[in-house]
Every structure is written in structure tokens, then in C-alpha cells.
Short mmCIF file of C-alpha atoms in Angstrom, two decimals:
data_model
loop_
_atom_site.label_atom_id
_atom_site.label_comp_id
_atom_site.label_asym_id
_atom_site.label_seq_id
_atom_site.Cartn_x
_atom_site.Cartn_y
_atom_site.Cartn_z
CA UNK A 1139 -0.27 0.25 0.20
CA UNK A 1140 1.75 3.00 -1.06
CA UNK A 1141 1.05 6.81 -0.30
CA UNK A 1142 -0.18 9.12 -2.74
CA UNK A 1143 3.26 11.27 -3.05
CA UNK A 1144 1.29 14.89 -2.38
CA UNK A 1145 0.53 13.29 1.06
CA UNK A 1146 -0.01 17.12 2.17
CA UNK A 1147 1.34 15.58 6.22
CA UNK A 1148 5.17 14.91 4.59
CA UNK A 1149 5.06 17.28 2.29
CA UNK A 1150 5.36 19.84 5.17
CA UNK A 1151 6.94 17.19 7.75
CA UNK A 1152 10.06 16.84 4.34
CA UNK A 1153 10.01 21.14 4.20
CA UNK A 1154 9.70 21.83 8.07
CA UNK A 1155 12.60 18.53 8.25
CA UNK A 1156 15.06 20.53 5.42
CA UNK A 1157 14.63 24.08 7.27
CA UNK A 1158 15.70 22.68 10.57
CA UNK A 1159 18.55 20.71 8.27
CA UNK A 1160 19.54 23.96 7.24
CA UNK A 1161 19.14 26.11 10.58
CA UNK A 1162 22.13 23.14 11.80
CA UNK A 1163 24.38 23.42 8.65
CA UNK A 1164 24.32 27.26 9.42
CA UNK A 1165 24.74 27.64 13.33
CA UNK A 1166 26.90 24.65 13.09
CA UNK A 1167 29.02 26.98 10.26
CA UNK A 1168 29.02 30.15 12.28
CA UNK A 1169 30.12 28.60 15.93
CA UNK A 1170 32.87 26.91 13.81
CA UNK A 1171 34.38 30.44 12.44
CA UNK A 1172 33.70 32.09 15.55
CA UNK A 1173 35.07 29.72 17.56
CA UNK A 1174 38.88 30.47 16.33
CA UNK A 1175 37.28 34.36 15.53
CA UNK A 1176 37.29 34.29 18.80
CA UNK A 1177 41.20 33.01 19.42
CA UNK A 1178 41.63 35.77 16.60
CA UNK A 1179 40.54 38.65 17.56
CA UNK A 1180 41.20 37.91 21.12
CA UNK A 1181 42.32 41.31 22.40
CA UNK A 1182 38.89 42.52 21.63
CA UNK A 1183 36.68 39.93 22.89
CA UNK A 1184 39.21 40.63 26.21
CA UNK A 1185 38.20 44.09 26.53
CA UNK A 1186 34.35 43.54 25.66
CA UNK A 1187 34.89 40.96 28.29
CA UNK A 1188 36.12 42.91 31.08
CA UNK A 1189 33.65 45.95 30.58
CA UNK A 1190 31.13 43.52 31.20
CA UNK A 1191 33.45 42.12 34.40
CA UNK A 1192 34.50 38.88 33.30
CA UNK A 1193 37.70 37.52 34.10
CA UNK A 1194 40.69 36.85 30.69
CA UNK A 1195 39.70 33.53 31.45
CA UNK A 1196 36.42 33.63 29.61
CA UNK A 1197 37.32 33.89 26.31
CA UNK A 1198 38.44 29.81 27.12
CA UNK A 1199 34.66 29.56 28.25
CA UNK A 1200 33.96 31.06 25.19
CA UNK A 1201 35.53 29.63 23.14
CA UNK A 1202 34.26 26.14 25.08
CA UNK A 1203 30.61 27.43 24.57
CA UNK A 1204 31.28 27.83 21.00
CA UNK A 1205 32.76 24.47 20.16
CA UNK A 1206 29.86 22.48 22.26
CA UNK A 1207 27.70 24.70 20.90
CA UNK A 1208 28.99 23.32 17.66
CA UNK A 1209 28.93 19.58 18.52
CA UNK A 1210 25.26 19.75 19.27
CA UNK A 1211 23.82 21.47 16.00
CA UNK A 1212 25.50 18.98 14.42
CA UNK A 1213 24.07 16.46 15.77
CA UNK A 1214 20.63 18.25 15.55
CA UNK A 1215 21.35 18.16 11.35
CA UNK A 1216 22.14 14.20 11.73
CA UNK A 1217 18.62 13.72 13.69
CA UNK A 1218 16.78 15.76 11.49
CA UNK A 1219 18.53 13.97 8.41
CA UNK A 1220 17.49 10.46 9.90
CA UNK A 1221 14.23 11.97 10.68
CA UNK A 1222 13.79 13.05 6.38
CA UNK A 1223 15.31 9.35 5.78
CA UNK A 1224 12.04 8.01 7.95
CA UNK A 1225 9.75 10.26 6.18
CA UNK A 1226 10.80 9.62 3.15
CA UNK A 1227 10.44 5.48 3.61
CA UNK A 1228 6.84 6.31 5.28
CA UNK A 1229 5.96 8.49 2.38
CA UNK A 1230 6.67 5.40 -0.01
CA UNK A 1231 4.07 3.03 1.70
CA UNK A 1232 7.35 0.82 3.86
CA UNK A 1233 8.96 2.52 6.87
CA UNK A 1234 8.78 -1.13 8.31
CA UNK A 1235 12.79 -1.15 7.47
CA UNK A 1236 15.43 -2.19 9.22
CA UNK A 1237 17.09 1.13 8.00
CA UNK A 1238 14.36 2.75 9.77
CA UNK A 1239 15.15 0.77 13.42
CA UNK A 1240 18.40 1.80 12.61
CA UNK A 1241 18.17 5.42 12.28
CA UNK A 1242 15.68 5.62 15.05
CA UNK A 1243 18.62 3.48 17.29
CA UNK A 1244 21.21 6.33 16.24
CA UNK A 1245 18.42 9.19 16.71
CA UNK A 1246 18.51 7.82 20.08
CA UNK A 1247 21.86 8.11 20.95
CA UNK A 1248 22.15 11.67 19.41
CA UNK A 1249 19.74 13.08 22.09
CA UNK A 1250 21.55 11.20 24.50
CA UNK A 1251 25.03 12.63 23.57
CA UNK A 1252 23.58 16.07 22.58
CA UNK A 1253 22.63 16.43 26.62
CA UNK A 1254 25.51 14.87 27.99
CA UNK A 1255 27.24 17.75 26.00
CA UNK A 1256 24.33 19.86 27.59
CA UNK A 1257 26.15 19.41 30.89
CA UNK A 1258 29.59 21.24 30.45
CA UNK A 1259 27.49 23.82 28.10
CA UNK A 1260 25.19 24.33 30.67
CA UNK A 1261 28.14 24.55 33.43
CA UNK A 1262 29.83 27.08 31.47
CA UNK A 1263 26.73 29.12 30.82
CA UNK A 1264 26.04 29.49 34.96
CA UNK A 1265 29.69 30.53 35.83
CA UNK A 1266 29.48 33.28 32.59
CA UNK A 1267 26.48 34.38 34.19
CA UNK A 1268 27.97 34.38 37.78
CA UNK A 1269 31.20 36.39 36.54
CA UNK A 1270 29.23 38.72 33.87
CA UNK A 1271 26.86 41.87 34.77
CA UNK A 1272 24.67 41.41 31.70
CA UNK A 1273 24.88 37.76 30.69
CA UNK A 1274 21.62 35.98 31.68
CA UNK A 1275 20.68 32.81 31.08
CA UNK A 1276 17.82 30.45 31.11
CA UNK A 1277 20.10 27.12 30.67
CA UNK A 1278 19.38 23.75 32.89
CA UNK A 1279 19.34 20.52 32.89
CA UNK A 1280 15.56 18.72 32.46
CA UNK A 1281 14.47 15.13 31.81
CA UNK A 1282 12.54 15.53 28.72
CA UNK A 1283 15.64 14.78 25.87
CA UNK A 1284 16.09 11.74 28.62
CA UNK A 1285 12.66 10.50 28.07
CA UNK A 1286 12.52 11.55 23.84
CA UNK A 1287 15.91 9.12 24.02
CA UNK A 1288 13.57 6.31 25.39
CA UNK A 1289 10.73 6.73 23.28
CA UNK A 1290 12.87 6.86 20.35
CA UNK A 1291 14.72 3.26 21.44
CA UNK A 1292 11.42 1.81 22.20
CA UNK A 1293 9.86 2.52 18.08
CA UNK A 1294 13.08 1.50 16.66
CA UNK A 1295 12.61 -1.78 18.69
CA UNK A 1296 9.13 -1.69 17.49
CA UNK A 1297 10.44 -1.25 13.77
CA UNK A 1298 12.84 -3.92 14.00
CA UNK A 1299 9.50 -5.91 15.02
CA UNK A 1300 7.50 -5.35 13.17
CA UNK A 1301 10.12 -5.13 10.43
CA UNK A 1302 10.66 -8.94 11.75
CA UNK A 1303 6.65 -9.52 11.46
CA UNK A 1304 6.50 -8.17 7.59
CA UNK A 1305 8.86 -10.47 6.92
CA UNK A 1306 7.53 -13.27 8.38
CA UNK A 1307 4.55 -12.92 7.21
CA UNK A 1308 6.10 -12.68 3.57
CA UNK A 1309 7.39 -15.90 3.95
CA UNK A 1310 4.62 -17.63 5.04
CA UNK A 1311 2.59 -16.63 1.88
#
């Protein structure tokens, strides 16, 4: 059973995922450019940090933030690419394939990796907030990402089982 190629939900999902992948790619490139720029323009950055009341150590913190954000946005790109490929198989009418189970598992691990990367990121942001006058963040840790990872791992198992059952039925017919 194949879905209509003009399914509006799938078309909207493809557009949203394309935009999300583009945003993640732009953010990754921007932060990868910003990290060395902070070092290259060290004197100007240090002057601005001093004006905000931050110690010189904040320079290293900014570079670390850029690196961690680059990592998280690159992982975000991969997450959305996996999702776009899953949407593609839904549009083809055959989502219960081993590749989608692997994609869902990979998406779960990506979410775990982003949550792990957020630990030092949030710590650095909180430290920067404590040593500057004008920085205020809402950065924090929550359980939502880990719950998403759990859901993705469970869905991966569902897809593996669905694939197995479909193959079993096809083998008996």
C-alpha cells in the first residue's frame, strides 16, 4: 500500500525538516567560524569581556561554548536527516524496514549525546553568568531529552519487530 506522493502532512514534514537541517548546518558553520575568531580577535574580545566584568578566563569559556554548540548543532543536523529519511520511507509506503530501526536507534543516541554535551555547556554558561554583569540565561538540565531518547529506543524496537513480523508473513504467503 503506497501513500499518495502529494500527502500534505508528509510534504509539510519534508519542508520543516529541510529548514531544520539548514538551520543546524548554518549554526554549525557559524559556531565553527566563531571559535577561532574569538582567539584571532582575542584583544577585542578580552576588552569586551572586561567591560562586562568578566575575567580573562571567560575567553576560553566562550571558545568551549562555541565548540559544544557546534557539536550539538551538527548532531541536530544528523537527527533531522535521519528523520527526513524515515519520512521518505513513509511516503514510499514501506516504513517498516531495518534501516528505519537503525535510524531511530541512532536518533536516540544522538539525543543522549546532546544531553551529555549539555552538561558542561550549561555549567560553563552558569559560570559565565555568575562572572558577568549582562549575561542572563535560562540554561538548565531537564529530563525531556532523556525521555525522548527512551521513546526513540522503544520505537526502534517496535520497528525491528514490525520488520521481522512483516518478513515472517511474507515468507508464509
